[in-house]
Coordinates of C-alpha atoms in Angstrom, one line a residue:
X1 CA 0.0 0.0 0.0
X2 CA 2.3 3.1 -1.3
X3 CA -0.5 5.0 -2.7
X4 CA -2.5 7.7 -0.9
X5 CA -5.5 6.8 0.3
X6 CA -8.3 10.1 0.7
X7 CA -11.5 8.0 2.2
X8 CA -13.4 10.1 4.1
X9 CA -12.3 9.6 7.5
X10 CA -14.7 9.4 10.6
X11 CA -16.4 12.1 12.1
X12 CA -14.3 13.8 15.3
X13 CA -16.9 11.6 17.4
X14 CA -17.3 8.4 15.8
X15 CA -13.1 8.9 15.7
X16 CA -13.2 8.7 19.4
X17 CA -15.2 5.9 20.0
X18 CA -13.1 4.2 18.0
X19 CA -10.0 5.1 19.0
X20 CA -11.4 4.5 23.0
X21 CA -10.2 1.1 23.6
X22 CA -6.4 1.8 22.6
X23 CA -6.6 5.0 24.1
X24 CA -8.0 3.3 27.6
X25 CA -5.3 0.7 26.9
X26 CA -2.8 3.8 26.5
X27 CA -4.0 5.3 29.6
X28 CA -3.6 2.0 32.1
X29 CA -0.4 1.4 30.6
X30 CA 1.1 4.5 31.3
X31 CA -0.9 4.7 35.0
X32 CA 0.8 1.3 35.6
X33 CA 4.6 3.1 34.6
X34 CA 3.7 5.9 37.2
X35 CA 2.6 3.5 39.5
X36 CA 6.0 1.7 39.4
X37 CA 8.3 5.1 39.5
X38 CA 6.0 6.3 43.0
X39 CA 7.2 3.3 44.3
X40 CA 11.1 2.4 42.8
X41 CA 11.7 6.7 44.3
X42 CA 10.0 6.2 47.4
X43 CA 12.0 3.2 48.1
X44 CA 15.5 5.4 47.0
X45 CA 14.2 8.5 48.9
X46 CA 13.6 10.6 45.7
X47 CA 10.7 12.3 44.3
X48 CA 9.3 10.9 41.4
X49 CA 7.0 14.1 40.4
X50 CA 11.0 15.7 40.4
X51 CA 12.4 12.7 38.0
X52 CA 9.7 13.6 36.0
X53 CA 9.6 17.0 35.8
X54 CA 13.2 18.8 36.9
X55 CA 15.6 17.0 35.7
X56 CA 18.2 17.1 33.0
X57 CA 16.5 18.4 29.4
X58 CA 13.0 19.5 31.2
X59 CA 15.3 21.8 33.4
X60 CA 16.5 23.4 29.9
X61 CA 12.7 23.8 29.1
X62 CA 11.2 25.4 32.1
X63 CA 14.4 27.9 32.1
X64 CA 13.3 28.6 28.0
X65 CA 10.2 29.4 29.6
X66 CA 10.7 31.5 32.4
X67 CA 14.1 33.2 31.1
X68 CA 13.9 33.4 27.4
X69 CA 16.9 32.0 25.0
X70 CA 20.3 33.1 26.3
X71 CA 21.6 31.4 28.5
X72 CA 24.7 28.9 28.6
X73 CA 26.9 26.7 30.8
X74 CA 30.5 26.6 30.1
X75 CA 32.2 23.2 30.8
X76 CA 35.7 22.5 32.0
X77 CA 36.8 20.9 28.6
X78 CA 35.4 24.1 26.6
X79 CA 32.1 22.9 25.6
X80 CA 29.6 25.5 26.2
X81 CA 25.6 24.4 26.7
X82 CA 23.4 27.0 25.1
X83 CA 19.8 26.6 25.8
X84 CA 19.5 27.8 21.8
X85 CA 19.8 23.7 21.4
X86 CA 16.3 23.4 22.6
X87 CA 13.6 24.5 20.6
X88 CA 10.3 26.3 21.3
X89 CA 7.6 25.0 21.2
X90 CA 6.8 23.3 24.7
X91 CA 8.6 25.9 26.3
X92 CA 6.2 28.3 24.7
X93 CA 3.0 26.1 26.1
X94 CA 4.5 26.0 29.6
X95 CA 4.3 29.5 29.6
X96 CA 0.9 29.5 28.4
X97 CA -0.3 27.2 31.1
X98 CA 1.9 29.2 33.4
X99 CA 0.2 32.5 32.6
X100 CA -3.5 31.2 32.3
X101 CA -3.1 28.6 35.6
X102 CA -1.4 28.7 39.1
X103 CA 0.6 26.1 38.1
X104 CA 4.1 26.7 37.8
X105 CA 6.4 25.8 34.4
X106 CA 7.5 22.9 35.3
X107 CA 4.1 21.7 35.9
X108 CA 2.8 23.0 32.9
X109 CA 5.5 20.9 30.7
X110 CA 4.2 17.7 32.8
X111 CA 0.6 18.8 31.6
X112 CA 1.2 19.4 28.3
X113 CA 3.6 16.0 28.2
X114 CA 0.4 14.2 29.5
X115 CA -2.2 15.6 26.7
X116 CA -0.1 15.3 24.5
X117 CA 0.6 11.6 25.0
X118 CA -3.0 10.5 24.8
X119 CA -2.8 12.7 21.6
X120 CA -0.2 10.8 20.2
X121 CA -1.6 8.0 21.1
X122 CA -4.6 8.8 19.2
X123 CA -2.5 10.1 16.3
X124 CA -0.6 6.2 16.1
X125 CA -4.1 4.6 16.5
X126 CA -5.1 6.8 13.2
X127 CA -2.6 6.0 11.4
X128 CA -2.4 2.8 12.1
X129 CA -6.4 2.0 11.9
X130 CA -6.0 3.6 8.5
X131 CA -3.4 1.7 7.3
X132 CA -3.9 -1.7 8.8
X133 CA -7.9 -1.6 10.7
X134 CA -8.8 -0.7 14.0
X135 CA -7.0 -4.1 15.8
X136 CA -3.3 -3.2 14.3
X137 CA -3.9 0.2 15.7
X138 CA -5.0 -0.7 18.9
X139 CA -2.4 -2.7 19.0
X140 CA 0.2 -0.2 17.6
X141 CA -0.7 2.2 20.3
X142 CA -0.1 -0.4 23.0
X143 CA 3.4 -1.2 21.5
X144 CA 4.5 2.4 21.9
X145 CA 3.2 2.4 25.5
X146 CA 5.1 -0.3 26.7
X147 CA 8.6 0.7 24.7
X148 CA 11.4 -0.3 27.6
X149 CA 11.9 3.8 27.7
X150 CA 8.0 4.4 27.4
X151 CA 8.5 6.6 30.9
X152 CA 9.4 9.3 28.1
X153 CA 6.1 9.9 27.3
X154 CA 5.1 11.1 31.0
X155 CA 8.2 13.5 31.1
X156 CA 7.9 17.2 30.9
X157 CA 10.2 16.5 27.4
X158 CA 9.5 17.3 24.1
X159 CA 8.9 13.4 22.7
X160 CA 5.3 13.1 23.4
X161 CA 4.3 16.8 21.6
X162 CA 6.4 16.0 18.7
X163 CA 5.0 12.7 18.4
X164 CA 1.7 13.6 18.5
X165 CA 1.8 16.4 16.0
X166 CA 4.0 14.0 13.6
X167 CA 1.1 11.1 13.9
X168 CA -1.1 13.4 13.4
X169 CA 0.4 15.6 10.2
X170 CA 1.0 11.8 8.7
X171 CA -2.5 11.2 9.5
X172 CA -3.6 14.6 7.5
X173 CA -1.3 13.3 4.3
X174 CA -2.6 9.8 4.5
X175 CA -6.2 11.4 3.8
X176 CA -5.3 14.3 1.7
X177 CA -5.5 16.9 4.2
X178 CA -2.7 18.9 2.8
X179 CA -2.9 22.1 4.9
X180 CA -3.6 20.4 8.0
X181 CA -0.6 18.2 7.1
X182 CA 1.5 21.0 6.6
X183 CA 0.6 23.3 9.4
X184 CA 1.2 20.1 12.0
X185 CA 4.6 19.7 10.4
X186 CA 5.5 23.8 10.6
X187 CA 4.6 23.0 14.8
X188 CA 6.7 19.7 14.8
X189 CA 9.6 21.5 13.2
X190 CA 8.9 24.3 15.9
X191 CA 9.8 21.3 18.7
X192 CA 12.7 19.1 17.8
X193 CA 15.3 19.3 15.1
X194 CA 13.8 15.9 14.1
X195 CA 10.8 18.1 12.8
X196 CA 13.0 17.5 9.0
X197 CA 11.2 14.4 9.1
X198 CA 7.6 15.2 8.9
X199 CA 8.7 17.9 6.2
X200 CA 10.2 15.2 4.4
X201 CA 7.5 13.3 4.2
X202 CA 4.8 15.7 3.5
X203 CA 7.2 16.8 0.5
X204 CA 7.7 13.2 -0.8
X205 CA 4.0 12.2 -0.8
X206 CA 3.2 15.7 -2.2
X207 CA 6.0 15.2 -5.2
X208 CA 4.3 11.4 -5.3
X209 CA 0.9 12.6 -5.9
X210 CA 1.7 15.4 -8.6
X211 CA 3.8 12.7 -10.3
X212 CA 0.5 10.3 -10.0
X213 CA -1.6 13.2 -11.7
X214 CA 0.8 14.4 -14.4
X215 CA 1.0 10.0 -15.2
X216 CA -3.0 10.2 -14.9
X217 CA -3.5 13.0 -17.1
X218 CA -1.2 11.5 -19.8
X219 CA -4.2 8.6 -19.3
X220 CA -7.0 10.8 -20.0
X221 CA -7.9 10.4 -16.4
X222 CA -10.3 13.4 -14.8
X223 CA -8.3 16.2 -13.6
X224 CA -8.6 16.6 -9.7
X225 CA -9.2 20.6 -10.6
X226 CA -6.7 23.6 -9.2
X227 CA -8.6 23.4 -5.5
X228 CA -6.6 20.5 -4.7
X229 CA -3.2 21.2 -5.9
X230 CA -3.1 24.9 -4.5
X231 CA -4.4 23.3 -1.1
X232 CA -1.5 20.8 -1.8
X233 CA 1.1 23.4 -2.5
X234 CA 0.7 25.4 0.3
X235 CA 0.4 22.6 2.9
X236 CA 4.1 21.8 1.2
X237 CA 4.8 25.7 2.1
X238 CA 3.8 25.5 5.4
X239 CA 5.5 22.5 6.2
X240 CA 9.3 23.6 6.7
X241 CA 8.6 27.1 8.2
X242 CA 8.9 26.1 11.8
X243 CA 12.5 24.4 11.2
X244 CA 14.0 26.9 8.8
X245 CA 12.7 29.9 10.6
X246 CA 13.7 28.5 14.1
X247 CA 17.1 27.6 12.8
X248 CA 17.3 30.5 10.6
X249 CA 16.7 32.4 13.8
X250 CA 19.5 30.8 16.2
X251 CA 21.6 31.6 13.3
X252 CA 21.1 35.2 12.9
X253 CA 20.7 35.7 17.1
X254 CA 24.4 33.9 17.2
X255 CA 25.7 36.2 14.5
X256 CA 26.8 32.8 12.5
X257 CA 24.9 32.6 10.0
X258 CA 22.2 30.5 8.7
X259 CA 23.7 27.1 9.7
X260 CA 24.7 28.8 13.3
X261 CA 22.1 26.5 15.0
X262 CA 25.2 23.3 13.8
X263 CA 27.6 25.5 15.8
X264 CA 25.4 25.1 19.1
X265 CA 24.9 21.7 18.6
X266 CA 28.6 21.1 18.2
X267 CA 28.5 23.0 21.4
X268 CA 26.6 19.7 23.0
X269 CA 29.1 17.4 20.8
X270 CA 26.1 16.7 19.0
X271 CA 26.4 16.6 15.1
X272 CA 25.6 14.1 12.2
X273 CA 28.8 11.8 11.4
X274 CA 26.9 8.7 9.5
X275 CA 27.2 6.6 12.7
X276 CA 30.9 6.5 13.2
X277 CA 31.0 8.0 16.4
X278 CA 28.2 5.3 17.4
X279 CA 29.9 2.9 15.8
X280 CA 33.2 3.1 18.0
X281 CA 31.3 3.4 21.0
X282 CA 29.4 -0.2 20.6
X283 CA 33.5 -1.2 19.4
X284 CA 34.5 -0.2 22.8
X285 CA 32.2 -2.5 24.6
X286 CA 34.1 -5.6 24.0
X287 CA 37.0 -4.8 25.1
X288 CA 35.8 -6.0 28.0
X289 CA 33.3 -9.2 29.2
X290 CA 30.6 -7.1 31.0
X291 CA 30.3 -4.5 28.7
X292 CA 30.6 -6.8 25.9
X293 CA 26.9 -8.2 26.5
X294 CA 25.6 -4.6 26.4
X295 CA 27.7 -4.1 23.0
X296 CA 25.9 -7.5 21.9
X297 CA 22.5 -5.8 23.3
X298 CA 23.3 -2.8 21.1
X299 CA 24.2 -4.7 18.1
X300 CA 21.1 -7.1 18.0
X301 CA 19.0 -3.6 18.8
X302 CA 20.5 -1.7 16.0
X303 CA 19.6 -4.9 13.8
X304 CA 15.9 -5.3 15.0
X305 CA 15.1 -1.5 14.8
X306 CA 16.2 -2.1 10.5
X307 CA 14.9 -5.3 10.6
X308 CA 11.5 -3.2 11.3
X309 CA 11.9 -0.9 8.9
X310 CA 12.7 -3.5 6.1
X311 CA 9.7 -5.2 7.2
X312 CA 7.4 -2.3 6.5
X313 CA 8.8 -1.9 3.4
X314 CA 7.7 -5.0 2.3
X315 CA 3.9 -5.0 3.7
X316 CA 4.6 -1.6 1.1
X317 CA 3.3 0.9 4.4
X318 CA 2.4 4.2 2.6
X319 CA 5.5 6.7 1.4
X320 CA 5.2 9.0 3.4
X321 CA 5.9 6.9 7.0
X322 CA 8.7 5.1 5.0
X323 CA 10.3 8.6 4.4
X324 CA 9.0 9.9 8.1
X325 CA 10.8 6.4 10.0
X326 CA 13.9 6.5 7.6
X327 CA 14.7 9.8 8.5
X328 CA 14.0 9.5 12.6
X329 CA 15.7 6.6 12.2
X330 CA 18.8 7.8 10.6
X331 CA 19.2 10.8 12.3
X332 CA 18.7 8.9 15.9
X333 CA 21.3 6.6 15.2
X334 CA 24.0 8.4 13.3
X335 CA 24.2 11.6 15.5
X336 CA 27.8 11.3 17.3
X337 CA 26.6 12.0 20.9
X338 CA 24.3 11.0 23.4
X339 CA 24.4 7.1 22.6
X340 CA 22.4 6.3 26.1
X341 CA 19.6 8.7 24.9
X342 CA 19.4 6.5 21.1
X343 CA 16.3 4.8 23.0
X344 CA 14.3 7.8 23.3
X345 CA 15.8 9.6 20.0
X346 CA 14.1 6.8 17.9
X347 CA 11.0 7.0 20.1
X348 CA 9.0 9.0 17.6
X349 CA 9.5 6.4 15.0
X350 CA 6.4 4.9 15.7
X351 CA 5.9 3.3 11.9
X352 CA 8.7 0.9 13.0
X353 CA 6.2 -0.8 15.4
X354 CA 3.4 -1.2 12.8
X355 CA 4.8 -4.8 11.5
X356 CA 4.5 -5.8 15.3
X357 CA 1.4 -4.6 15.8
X358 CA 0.0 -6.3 12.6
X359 CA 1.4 -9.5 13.7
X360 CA -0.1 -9.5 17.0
X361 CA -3.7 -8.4 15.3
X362 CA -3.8 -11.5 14.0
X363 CA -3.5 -13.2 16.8
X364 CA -6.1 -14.4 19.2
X365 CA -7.1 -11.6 21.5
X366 CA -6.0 -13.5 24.9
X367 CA -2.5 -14.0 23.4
X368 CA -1.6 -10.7 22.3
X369 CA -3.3 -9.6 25.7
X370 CA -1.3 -11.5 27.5
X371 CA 2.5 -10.9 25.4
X372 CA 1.4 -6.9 26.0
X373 CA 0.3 -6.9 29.9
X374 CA 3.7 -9.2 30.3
X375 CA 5.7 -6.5 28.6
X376 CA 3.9 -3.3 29.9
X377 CA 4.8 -4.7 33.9
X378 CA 8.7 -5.1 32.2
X379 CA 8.7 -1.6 30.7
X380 CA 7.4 -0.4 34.1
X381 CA 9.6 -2.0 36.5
X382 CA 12.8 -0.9 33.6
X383 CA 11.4 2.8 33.3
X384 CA 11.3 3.2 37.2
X385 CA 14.6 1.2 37.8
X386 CA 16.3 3.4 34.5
X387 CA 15.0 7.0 35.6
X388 CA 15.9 6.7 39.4
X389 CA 19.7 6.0 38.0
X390 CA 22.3 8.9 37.3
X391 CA 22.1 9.6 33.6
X392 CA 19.7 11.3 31.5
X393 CA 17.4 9.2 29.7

């Protein structure tokens, strides 16, 4: 299935009562994940509403939102850590909640993390349901609930808002919402540099489908009229406005030009190197027995997360989540910093899961019931255990 398909989808209602059961799924999943933190911090003496909400990157977000872009932390080594790396979006929205609420910023990133989980949740049930019928995307939005770093998604970070307006701009190409599909994508590029993604694909199925009509037009086919294909065009306008002018932006503000927002990641030690840098790391691991099972662990994850993608190749998922996954997925692994955070990087990637998902749709309903409630306990118990340690998820 490469083509685009433009049924008329449900009504906003109808939507919802379909989409209830995986997002009441979504919500007991994530309840259970909470559940587990509460207890693993109370047991270490910690807060767990402070693991989710102050520490490392949703620090850089709440200062966004109460300070403004400026401010930096130089390291020992010469590394400097603007806040420039992080991009606006959800700290803009925790100041909206701060300014319209009593709550405070940091509670207003854990509010808007938390709607806009169950949105994403709704957007990968959409997508999914589209592509595959309501069981795949029931089962697709369980999947991404019980990911081993599905914690994430209750973190005042930027994953969940990103995913969410990805699904859902993926959603809006999928039925030939083309505005919609580019105005989603402008706010996704407004949130994480991955936002090149969902502009890719909105470009590539909006190339696709002008290549389709100039093929059908050589066919005598009917002409879909100039509505369309302005309504097309501009959605493929909108699209990259939130990346460019955000990047464009930190450019100009650091006085180095247009690609000045590469010179603050490099700031980070975070650039794009092909996965050399990644490569070595997972090398490194065997130099030693201990580490060498968590090198093995790396290799056999790098393998299945391709593995996946091949997959949905072949069940021919539509172009634009090919082009959407393939990018996420590239960019998550090749970056040349970070490697514990590769988990959560490749988080929005949520076509990858779409193979599983249709496998377990096919099976009996106690089965897959019982291989997902077996792994959602796992993912909690990991998720508490992994964000009481030291490093940043």
């Amino acid at each position: 299935m490469t083509d685009l398909e433009t049924r008329a989808a449900p009504s906003r209602a109808g939507a919802l009562r379909r989409a209830a059961p995986a997002l009441l799924g979504y919500a007991a999943v994530r309840a259970l994940g909470l559940v587990a933190l509460a207890l693993c911090s109370a047991a270490r003496d910690k807060s767990a509403y402070t693991l989710l909400t102050a520490r490392w990157d949703a620090l850089w977000y709440t200062r966004v939102a109460e300070l403004g872009y400026g401010y930096e932390v130089r390291l020992a080594n010469g590394d400097v850590h603007s806040n420039l790396a992080f991009f606006p979006l959800l700290p803009w929205l925790e100041r909206l909640v701060a300014a319209v609420s009593p709550l405070s910023y940091a509670d207003g990133g854990f509010l808007v993390s938390l709607v806009a989980s169950l949105a994403a949740a709704w957007g990968i049930f959409a997508v999914a349901d589209h592509v595959y019928g309501r069981r795949a995307g029931v089962c697709a939005v369980l999947l991404w609930a019980v990911l081993p770093v599905g914690i994430v998604q209750s973190m005042a970070y930027s994953e969940s808002l990103f995913t969410a307006l990805a699904a859902w701009s993926l959603y809006a190409v999928l039925t030939g919402r083309w505005v919609t599909a580019g105005t989603l994508a402008l706010l996704a590029g407004l949130t994480r540099p991955v936002g090149v993604a969902v502009v890719a694909a909105v470009w590539v199925a909006g190339l696709a489908s002008f290549t389709r009509e100039r093929r059908a037009g050589d066919a005598d086919s009917p002409d879909p009229g100039p509505g369309p294909r302005t309504r097309r065009v501009l959605g493929m306008l909108l699209a990259p406005l939130g990346t460019a002018g955000y990047v464009l932006w930190v450019g100009h503000r650091a006085g180095k030009g247009p690609l000045g927002y590469l010179d603050v990641q490099a700031g980070w030690r975070n650039g794009f190197d092909g996965g050399y840098a990644f490569a070595r790391f997972v090398a490194e691991k065997f130099t030693s027995f201990p580490s060498a099972l968590a090198g093995a662990g790396l290799i056999a994850g790098v393998v299945s997360v391709v593995w996946l993608y091949v997959v949905g190749v072949r069940q021919r998922q539509p172009l634009p989540l090919l082009v959407y996954t393939g990018v996420v997925t590239a960019l998550a692994l090749c970056a040349s910093s970070y490697f514990g955070s590769k988990p959560r990087l490749l988080m929005p990637a949520f076509p990858l899961l779409l193979p599983l998902a249709l496998a377990l749709a096919r099976l009996r309903m106690r089965r897959s019931a019982l291989v997902l409630g077996s792994v959602a306990v796992a993912s909690a118990g990991y998720g508490a255990f992994w964000l009481n340690g030291s490093g940043p998820p």
